[in-house]
Amino acid sequence: MPRPDHIRALHTALLTALRGLPVFPLSRTKLPAVRSPHRDEPRSTDCRGECGRPGHGVYDATTDPDRIRALFAMAPWATGYGIACGRAPHHLVGVDLDVKHGADGMAALAALAGRHGFAMPPTVTVRTPSGGRHLWLTAPGPVPNSAGRLGPGIDVRGAGGYVVGPGSRTVAGHYLLEPGTARHPLAPAPPALLLLAAPPAPPSPSTGEGAAPPRHPAEKRAAALIRFVLDSREGERNGRLFWAACRAYDAGLGDALAPALVTAAVHTGLGEREAAATVASAGRLRAAVEP
């Protein structure tokens, strides 16, 4: 008999898909719930579903109700669902406003809007277990993912990323629709916000006057952690991945950086399932020690 959390997640995932937003099941750790079909293969793979089998995370996302039910049936432990960002026709952009680790994403976004002269439109909004908010916006095309680039506590989920859908239950708690926003249409992202979310220009090789400014500290931190994992050698891959994931969660980058850390670990030869489990363990550890 499916558990109530599983049934609720499936029901709300189906409702979300009716809005034209592709969904897929998540575990309580917010990682994809359907296991990779390549987990026992001796070599890592970059398959994103070309093999025709489920178990490719965000690339499984669909709006087909029969397919959604089938994915949830494969993962009876799923208690939530992810919504793929960056997919046509909406090109969903999830603006993740954190209020933890000393950051206040909502205040930071208000300050950003004031500095750049734009207003955030009313749109579907989701409350996170930590008290933050996810704002659902649309864009003319795919927007890149970023963590902290726009300001402390502001992460952007774009192409290749996902947001946790309302009605999901995770180890941290429930994701719920903000009252009064469920009937809002998906609002277009302000053009000024999209410009700010665009990837920074490549740094200039010049080190003298006129050199490009350094990247945002959070972005540099994320790149350093990914490089740390990529530099792992056999026998130390799991330990280095766990250390990097813990540091990412300490810095408030864990949820945004988890998929990239798993991908980096897979490139070093670690199995995808093992890598995902290691990152999830780091997330559980940091959640357990948070006040």
Coordinates of N, CA, C and O in Angstrom, one line a residue, residues 69-218:
R69 N 2.8 8.5 -13.6 CA 2.4 7.4 -12.7 C 3.4 6.2 -12.8 O 3.7 5.6 -11.8
A70 N 3.9 5.9 -14.0 CA 4.8 4.8 -14.1 C 6.1 5.1 -13.4 O 6.7 4.2 -12.7
L71 N 6.6 6.3 -13.5 CA 7.8 6.7 -12.7 C 7.6 6.6 -11.2 O 8.5 6.1 -10.5
F72 N 6.5 7.0 -10.7 CA 6.3 6.9 -9.3 C 6.1 5.5 -8.9 O 6.5 5.1 -7.8
A73 N 5.5 4.6 -9.7 CA 5.4 3.2 -9.4 C 6.8 2.5 -9.3 O 6.9 1.6 -8.5
M74 N 7.7 3.0 -10.0 CA 9.1 2.5 -10.0 C 9.8 2.9 -8.7 O 10.8 2.3 -8.3
A75 N 9.3 3.9 -8.0 CA 10.0 4.5 -6.8 C 8.9 4.7 -5.7 O 8.6 5.8 -5.4
P76 N 8.4 3.6 -5.1 CA 7.4 3.7 -4.1 C 7.9 4.5 -2.9 O 7.1 4.9 -2.0
W77 N 9.2 4.7 -2.7 CA 9.8 5.5 -1.6 C 9.8 7.0 -1.9 O 10.1 7.8 -1.0
A78 N 9.4 7.4 -3.1 CA 9.3 8.8 -3.5 C 8.3 9.5 -2.6 O 7.2 9.1 -2.4
T79 N 8.7 10.6 -2.0 CA 7.8 11.5 -1.2 C 7.7 12.9 -1.8 O 7.2 13.8 -1.1
G80 N 8.3 13.1 -2.9 CA 8.2 14.4 -3.5 C 8.4 14.3 -5.0 O 8.5 13.2 -5.6
Y81 N 8.5 15.5 -5.6 CA 8.8 15.5 -7.1 C 9.5 16.8 -7.4 O 9.4 17.8 -6.7
G82 N 10.3 16.7 -8.5 CA 11.0 17.8 -9.0 C 10.3 18.3 -10.3 O 9.6 17.6 -11.0
I83 N 10.5 19.6 -10.5 CA 10.0 20.3 -11.7 C 11.1 20.7 -12.5 O 12.0 21.5 -12.1
A84 N 11.3 20.2 -13.7 CA 12.4 20.5 -14.6 C 12.3 22.0 -15.0 O 11.2 22.4 -15.5
C85 N 13.4 22.7 -14.9 CA 13.4 24.1 -15.3 C 14.0 24.2 -16.7 O 14.7 23.3 -17.2
G86 N 13.8 25.3 -17.4 CA 14.4 25.5 -18.7 C 13.8 24.8 -19.9 O 14.3 25.0 -21.0
R87 N 12.7 24.1 -19.7 CA 12.1 23.3 -20.8 C 11.1 24.2 -21.5 O 10.3 24.9 -20.9
A88 N 11.0 24.1 -22.8 CA 10.0 24.7 -23.6 C 8.6 24.1 -23.2 O 8.6 22.9 -22.8
P89 N 7.5 24.8 -23.3 CA 7.4 26.2 -23.8 C 7.6 27.3 -22.7 O 7.8 28.4 -23.1
H90 N 7.6 26.9 -21.5 CA 7.7 28.0 -20.4 C 9.1 28.4 -20.1 O 9.3 29.5 -19.6
H91 N 10.1 27.5 -20.3 CA 11.4 27.8 -19.9 C 11.4 28.3 -18.4 O 11.9 29.4 -18.1
L92 N 10.8 27.4 -17.5 CA 10.7 27.8 -16.1 C 12.0 28.2 -15.5 O 13.0 27.6 -15.7
V93 N 12.0 29.3 -14.8 CA 13.1 29.8 -14.0 C 12.6 29.7 -12.5 O 11.6 30.4 -12.2
G94 N 13.3 29.0 -11.7 CA 13.0 28.9 -10.3 C 14.0 29.8 -9.5 O 15.2 29.6 -9.5
V95 N 13.5 30.9 -8.9 CA 14.3 31.8 -8.1 C 14.2 31.3 -6.7 O 13.1 31.4 -6.1
D96 N 15.2 30.7 -6.2 CA 15.3 30.1 -4.8 C 15.8 31.1 -3.8 O 17.0 31.5 -3.9
L97 N 15.0 31.5 -2.9 CA 15.3 32.5 -1.9 C 15.5 31.9 -0.6 O 14.5 31.5 0.1
D98 N 16.8 31.7 -0.1 CA 17.1 31.0 1.1 C 17.1 32.0 2.3 O 17.4 33.2 2.1
V99 N 16.7 31.5 3.4 CA 16.8 32.3 4.7 C 17.5 31.5 5.7 O 16.9 31.2 6.8
K100 N 18.7 31.0 5.4 CA 19.5 30.2 6.4 C 20.9 30.5 6.1 O 21.3 31.2 5.2
H101 N 21.7 30.0 7.1 CA 23.2 30.2 7.0 C 23.5 31.7 7.0 O 24.5 32.2 6.4
G102 N 22.7 32.5 7.7 CA 22.9 33.9 7.8 C 22.5 34.8 6.6 O 22.6 36.0 6.6
A103 N 21.9 34.1 5.6 CA 21.5 34.8 4.4 C 20.0 35.1 4.4 O 19.2 34.3 5.1
D104 N 19.5 36.1 3.8 CA 18.1 36.4 3.7 C 17.9 36.7 2.2 O 18.0 37.9 1.7
G105 N 17.6 35.7 1.5 CA 17.4 35.8 0.0 C 16.3 36.8 -0.4 O 16.4 37.5 -1.4
M106 N 15.2 36.8 0.4 CA 14.1 37.7 0.1 C 14.5 39.2 0.2 O 14.2 40.0 -0.6
A107 N 15.2 39.5 1.3 CA 15.7 40.9 1.4 C 16.7 41.2 0.3 O 16.7 42.3 -0.2
A108 N 17.6 40.2 0.0 CA 18.6 40.4 -1.0 C 17.9 40.7 -2.4 O 18.4 41.5 -3.2
L109 N 16.9 40.0 -2.7 CA 16.2 40.2 -4.0 C 15.5 41.5 -4.0 O 15.5 42.2 -5.0
A110 N 14.9 41.9 -2.9 CA 14.3 43.3 -2.8 C 15.3 44.4 -3.1 O 15.1 45.3 -3.8
A111 N 16.5 44.2 -2.4 CA 17.5 45.2 -2.6 C 18.0 45.2 -4.1 O 18.3 46.2 -4.6
L112 N 18.2 44.0 -4.7 CA 18.6 43.9 -6.0 C 17.6 44.6 -7.0 O 18.0 45.3 -7.9
A113 N 16.3 44.3 -6.8 CA 15.3 45.0 -7.6 C 15.3 46.5 -7.5 O 15.2 47.2 -8.4
G114 N 15.6 47.0 -6.2 CA 15.6 48.4 -6.0 C 16.8 49.0 -6.8 O 16.7 50.1 -7.4
R115 N 18.0 48.3 -6.7 CA 19.2 48.9 -7.3 C 19.1 48.9 -8.9 O 19.6 49.8 -9.5
H116 N 18.4 47.9 -9.4 CA 18.3 47.8 -10.9 C 17.0 48.2 -11.5 O 16.7 48.1 -12.7
G117 N 16.1 48.7 -10.6 CA 14.9 49.3 -11.1 C 13.8 48.4 -11.7 O 13.2 48.7 -12.8
F118 N 13.7 47.2 -11.1 CA 12.6 46.3 -11.6 C 11.8 45.8 -10.4 O 12.2 45.9 -9.3
A119 N 10.6 45.4 -10.7 CA 9.7 44.9 -9.7 C 9.4 43.4 -10.0 O 9.3 43.0 -11.2
M120 N 9.3 42.6 -9.0 CA 9.0 41.2 -9.1 C 7.4 41.1 -9.3 O 6.7 41.5 -8.4
P121 N 7.0 40.4 -10.4 CA 5.6 40.3 -10.6 C 4.9 39.2 -9.7 O 5.6 38.3 -9.2
P122 N 3.6 39.3 -9.4 CA 3.0 38.2 -8.7 C 3.1 36.9 -9.5 O 2.8 36.9 -10.7
T123 N 3.4 35.8 -8.9 CA 3.5 34.6 -9.6 C 3.4 33.4 -8.6 O 3.2 33.7 -7.4
V124 N 3.4 32.2 -9.1 CA 3.3 31.1 -8.2 C 4.5 31.0 -7.3 O 5.6 31.2 -7.7
T125 N 4.2 30.9 -6.0 CA 5.3 30.9 -5.0 C 5.2 29.7 -4.0 O 4.1 29.4 -3.6
V126 N 6.3 29.1 -3.7 CA 6.3 27.9 -2.9 C 7.1 28.2 -1.6 O 8.2 28.8 -1.7
R127 N 6.6 27.8 -0.5 CA 7.3 28.0 0.8 C 8.2 26.7 1.0 O 7.7 25.6 0.8
T128 N 9.4 27.0 1.4 CA 10.3 25.9 1.7 C 10.3 25.6 3.2 O 9.9 26.4 4.0
P129 N 10.8 24.4 3.6 CA 10.8 24.0 5.0 C 11.6 25.0 5.9 O 11.3 25.2 7.0
S130 N 12.6 25.6 5.3 CA 13.5 26.5 6.1 C 12.9 27.9 6.2 O 13.4 28.8 6.9
G131 N 11.7 28.2 5.5 CA 11.1 29.5 5.6 C 11.4 30.3 4.4 O 11.0 31.5 4.3
G132 N 12.2 29.8 3.4 CA 12.5 30.5 2.2 C 11.3 30.4 1.2 O 10.2 29.9 1.5
R133 N 11.6 30.9 0.0 CA 10.5 30.9 -1.0 C 11.2 30.5 -2.4 O 12.3 30.8 -2.7
H134 N 10.3 29.8 -3.2 CA 10.7 29.5 -4.6 C 9.7 30.3 -5.4 O 8.5 30.2 -5.3
L135 N 10.2 31.2 -6.3 CA 9.4 31.9 -7.2 C 9.4 31.3 -8.6 O 10.5 31.0 -9.1
W136 N 8.3 31.0 -9.2 CA 8.2 30.4 -10.5 C 8.0 31.5 -11.6 O 7.0 32.2 -11.5
L137 N 9.0 31.6 -12.5 CA 8.9 32.6 -13.5 C 9.2 31.9 -14.9 O 9.7 30.8 -14.9
T138 N 8.8 32.6 -15.9 CA 9.1 32.1 -17.3 C 10.1 33.0 -18.0 O 10.4 34.1 -17.5
A139 N 10.7 32.4 -19.0 CA 11.7 33.2 -19.7 C 11.6 32.9 -21.2 O 11.0 31.9 -21.6
P140 N 12.1 33.7 -22.1 CA 12.0 33.5 -23.5 C 12.9 32.3 -24.0 O 12.6 31.7 -25.0
G141 N 13.8 31.9 -23.2 CA 14.7 30.8 -23.5 C 15.4 30.3 -22.2 O 15.1 30.8 -21.1
P142 N 16.2 29.2 -22.4 CA 16.9 28.7 -21.2 C 17.7 29.7 -20.5 O 18.4 30.5 -21.1
V143 N 17.7 29.7 -19.1 CA 18.5 30.5 -18.3 C 19.5 29.6 -17.5 O 19.1 28.5 -17.1
P144 N 20.7 30.0 -17.3 CA 21.7 29.1 -16.6 C 21.4 29.1 -15.1 O 20.8 30.0 -14.5
N145 N 21.9 28.0 -14.5 CA 21.8 27.8 -13.1 C 22.9 28.7 -12.4 O 24.0 28.9 -13.0
S146 N 22.6 29.2 -11.2 CA 23.7 29.9 -10.5 C 23.4 29.8 -9.0 O 22.2 29.6 -8.6
A147 N 24.4 30.0 -8.2 CA 24.2 29.9 -6.7 C 24.9 31.1 -6.2 O 26.1 31.3 -6.2
G148 N 24.1 32.1 -5.6 CA 24.6 33.2 -5.0 C 25.2 34.3 -5.9 O 25.6 35.4 -5.4
R149 N 25.1 34.1 -7.2 CA 25.6 35.2 -8.1 C 24.8 36.5 -8.0 O 25.4 37.5 -8.1
L150 N 23.5 36.4 -7.8 CA 22.7 37.6 -7.8 C 22.7 38.2 -6.4 O 22.3 39.4 -6.3
G151 N 23.1 37.5 -5.4 CA 23.2 38.0 -4.1 C 23.1 36.9 -3.1 O 22.8 35.8 -3.4
P152 N 23.4 37.2 -1.8 CA 23.4 36.2 -0.8 C 22.0 35.6 -0.6 O 21.1 36.3 -0.4
G153 N 21.9 34.3 -0.7 CA 20.7 33.6 -0.5 C 19.8 33.6 -1.7 O 18.6 33.1 -1.7
I154 N 20.3 34.0 -2.9 CA 19.5 33.9 -4.2 C 20.2 32.9 -5.1 O 21.3 33.1 -5.6
D155 N 19.5 31.8 -5.3 CA 20.0 30.8 -6.3 C 19.0 30.8 -7.5 O 17.8 31.1 -7.3
V156 N 19.5 30.5 -8.6 CA 18.6 30.4 -9.8 C 18.7 29.0 -10.4 O 19.8 28.5 -10.6
R157 N 17.5 28.4 -10.6 CA 17.4 27.1 -11.2 C 16.9 27.3 -12.6 O 15.8 27.8 -12.9
G158 N 17.8 26.9 -13.5 CA 17.5 27.1 -15.0 C 17.7 25.8 -15.7 O 17.4 24.7 -15.2
A159 N 18.2 25.9 -16.9 CA 18.3 24.8 -17.8 C 19.1 23.7 -17.2 O 20.2 23.9 -16.7
G160 N 18.6 22.5 -17.1 CA 19.2 21.3 -16.5 C 19.0 21.2 -15.0 O 19.5 20.2 -14.4
G161 N 18.4 22.2 -14.4 CA 18.1 22.2 -13.0 C 16.7 21.9 -12.7 O 15.9 21.7 -13.6
Y162 N 16.4 21.8 -11.4 CA 15.0 21.6 -11.0 C 14.7 22.2 -9.7 O 15.6 22.5 -8.9
V163 N 13.4 22.4 -9.4 CA 12.9 22.9 -8.1 C 12.1 21.8 -7.5 O 11.4 21.0 -8.3
V164 N 12.0 21.8 -6.2 CA 11.1 20.8 -5.5 C 9.7 21.3 -5.6 O 9.5 22.5 -5.3
G165 N 8.8 20.5 -6.0 CA 7.4 20.9 -6.2 C 6.6 21.0 -4.9 O 6.9 20.3 -3.9
P166 N 5.6 21.8 -4.8 CA 4.7 21.9 -3.7 C 4.0 20.6 -3.5 O 3.6 20.0 -4.5
G167 N 3.8 20.2 -2.2 CA 3.2 18.9 -1.9 C 4.2 17.9 -1.7 O 3.9 16.7 -1.3
S168 N 5.5 18.2 -1.8 CA 6.6 17.3 -1.5 C 7.0 17.3 0.0 O 6.9 18.3 0.6
R169 N 7.4 16.2 0.4 CA 8.0 16.1 1.8 C 9.4 15.6 1.7 O 9.7 14.6 1.1
T170 N 10.3 16.3 2.4 CA 11.7 15.9 2.4 C 12.1 15.7 3.9 O 11.3 15.9 4.8
V171 N 13.4 15.4 4.1 CA 13.9 15.2 5.4 C 13.8 16.5 6.2 O 13.8 16.5 7.4
A172 N 13.8 17.7 5.5 CA 13.7 19.0 6.2 C 12.3 19.4 6.5 O 12.1 20.3 7.3
G173 N 11.3 18.8 5.8 CA 9.9 19.2 6.0 C 9.1 19.3 4.7 O 9.5 18.7 3.7
H174 N 8.0 20.0 4.7 CA 7.1 20.1 3.6 C 7.4 21.3 2.7 O 7.7 22.4 3.2
Y175 N 7.1 21.2 1.4 CA 7.1 22.3 0.5 C 5.6 22.6 0.2 O 4.9 21.7 -0.2
L176 N 5.2 23.8 0.4 CA 3.8 24.2 0.3 C 3.6 25.4 -0.5 O 4.5 26.3 -0.6
L177 N 2.5 25.5 -1.2 CA 2.2 26.7 -2.0 C 1.9 27.8 -1.1 O 1.2 27.7 0.0
E178 N 2.4 29.0 -1.4 CA 2.1 30.2 -0.6 C 0.6 30.5 -0.8 O 0.2 30.6 -2.0
P179 N -0.1 30.7 0.2 CA -1.5 31.0 0.1 C -1.8 32.2 -0.8 O -1.1 33.2 -0.8
G180 N -2.8 32.0 -1.7 CA -3.1 33.1 -2.6 C -2.4 33.1 -3.9 O -2.7 34.0 -4.8
T181 N -1.4 32.2 -4.1 CA -0.6 32.3 -5.3 C -0.9 31.1 -6.3 O -0.4 31.2 -7.4
A182 N -1.6 30.1 -5.8 CA -1.8 28.9 -6.7 C -2.5 29.3 -8.0 O -2.2 28.6 -9.0
R183 N -3.3 30.2 -8.0 CA -4.1 30.6 -9.2 C -3.4 31.6 -10.1 O -3.8 31.9 -11.2
H184 N -2.2 32.1 -9.6 CA -1.5 33.0 -10.5 C -1.0 32.4 -11.7 O -0.5 31.2 -11.7
P185 N -1.0 33.0 -12.9 CA -0.3 32.5 -14.0 C 1.2 32.6 -13.8 O 1.7 33.4 -12.9
L186 N 2.0 31.8 -14.5 CA 3.4 31.9 -14.4 C 3.8 33.2 -15.0 O 3.6 33.5 -16.2
A187 N 4.4 34.1 -14.2 CA 4.8 35.4 -14.6 C 6.1 35.4 -15.4 O 7.0 34.7 -15.0
P188 N 6.2 36.3 -16.4 CA 7.5 36.4 -17.1 C 8.5 37.1 -16.2 O 8.2 38.0 -15.4
A189 N 9.7 36.6 -16.2 CA 10.8 37.2 -15.4 C 11.1 38.6 -15.9 O 11.2 38.8 -17.1
P190 N 11.3 39.5 -15.0 CA 11.7 40.9 -15.5 C 13.0 40.8 -16.4 O 13.9 40.1 -16.0
P191 N 13.0 41.5 -17.5 CA 14.2 41.5 -18.4 C 15.5 41.8 -17.6 O 16.5 41.2 -17.9
A192 N 15.4 42.8 -16.7 CA 16.6 43.1 -16.0 C 17.1 42.0 -15.1 O 18.4 41.8 -15.0
L193 N 16.2 41.2 -14.6 CA 16.6 40.0 -13.8 C 17.3 39.0 -14.7 O 18.3 38.4 -14.3
L194 N 16.8 38.8 -15.9 CA 17.4 37.8 -16.8 C 18.8 38.3 -17.2 O 19.7 37.4 -17.4
L195 N 18.9 39.5 -17.4 CA 20.3 40.0 -17.8 C 21.3 39.8 -16.6 O 22.4 39.4 -16.9
L196 N 20.8 40.0 -15.4 CA 21.7 39.8 -14.3 C 22.0 38.3 -14.1 O 23.1 37.9 -13.6
A197 N 21.0 37.4 -14.5 CA 21.2 36.0 -14.3 C 22.1 35.4 -15.4 O 22.5 34.2 -15.3
A198 N 22.4 36.1 -16.5 CA 23.2 35.6 -17.6 C 24.6 35.3 -17.1 O 25.1 35.9 -16.2
P199 N 25.2 34.3 -17.7 CA 26.6 34.0 -17.3 C 27.5 35.2 -17.4 O 27.4 35.9 -18.4
P200 N 28.5 35.3 -16.5 CA 29.4 36.4 -16.6 C 30.3 36.2 -17.8 O 30.5 35.1 -18.3
A201 N 30.8 37.3 -18.3 CA 31.8 37.2 -19.4 C 33.1 36.5 -19.0 O 33.4 36.6 -17.8
P202 N 33.7 35.8 -19.9 CA 35.0 35.2 -19.5 C 36.0 36.2 -19.0 O 36.1 37.3 -19.5
P203 N 36.7 35.8 -17.9 CA 37.7 36.8 -17.4 C 38.8 37.1 -18.4 O 39.2 36.3 -19.2
S204 N 39.2 38.4 -18.3 CA 40.2 38.9 -19.2 C 41.5 38.3 -18.8 O 41.8 38.2 -17.6
P205 N 42.4 37.9 -19.7 CA 43.7 37.4 -19.3 C 44.6 38.5 -18.7 O 45.6 38.2 -18.1
S206 N 44.2 39.7 -18.9 CA 45.0 40.9 -18.4 C 44.9 40.9 -16.9 O 43.9 40.6 -16.3
T207 N 46.0 41.2 -16.3 CA 46.1 41.3 -14.8 C 46.3 42.8 -14.4 O 46.4 43.1 -13.2
G208 N 46.4 43.7 -15.4 CA 46.7 45.1 -15.1 C 45.4 45.8 -15.0 O 44.3 45.3 -14.8
E209 N 45.5 47.1 -15.3 CA 44.3 48.0 -15.3 C 43.3 47.6 -16.3 O 43.7 47.2 -17.5
G210 N 42.1 47.6 -16.0 CA 41.0 47.2 -16.9 C 40.7 45.7 -16.9 O 39.9 45.2 -17.7
A211 N 41.4 44.9 -16.0 CA 41.2 43.5 -15.9 C 39.7 43.3 -15.4 O 39.2 44.1 -14.7
A212 N 39.1 42.1 -15.9 CA 37.8 41.8 -15.5 C 37.7 41.6 -14.0 O 38.7 41.0 -13.4
P213 N 36.6 42.0 -13.3 CA 36.5 41.8 -11.9 C 36.4 40.3 -11.5 O 35.9 39.5 -12.4
P214 N 36.8 39.9 -10.4 CA 36.7 38.5 -10.0 C 35.2 38.0 -9.9 O 34.3 38.8 -9.7
R215 N 35.0 36.7 -10.1 CA 33.6 36.2 -10.0 C 33.1 36.3 -8.5 O 33.9 36.5 -7.6
H216 N 31.8 36.2 -8.4 CA 31.2 36.2 -7.1 C 31.8 35.1 -6.2 O 32.1 34.0 -6.7
P217 N 32.1 35.4 -4.9 CA 32.8 34.4 -4.1 C 32.1 33.1 -4.1 O 32.7 32.0 -4.0
A218 N 30.7 33.1 -4.1 CA 30.0 31.8 -4.0 C 30.2 31.0 -5.3 O 30.4 29.8 -5.3

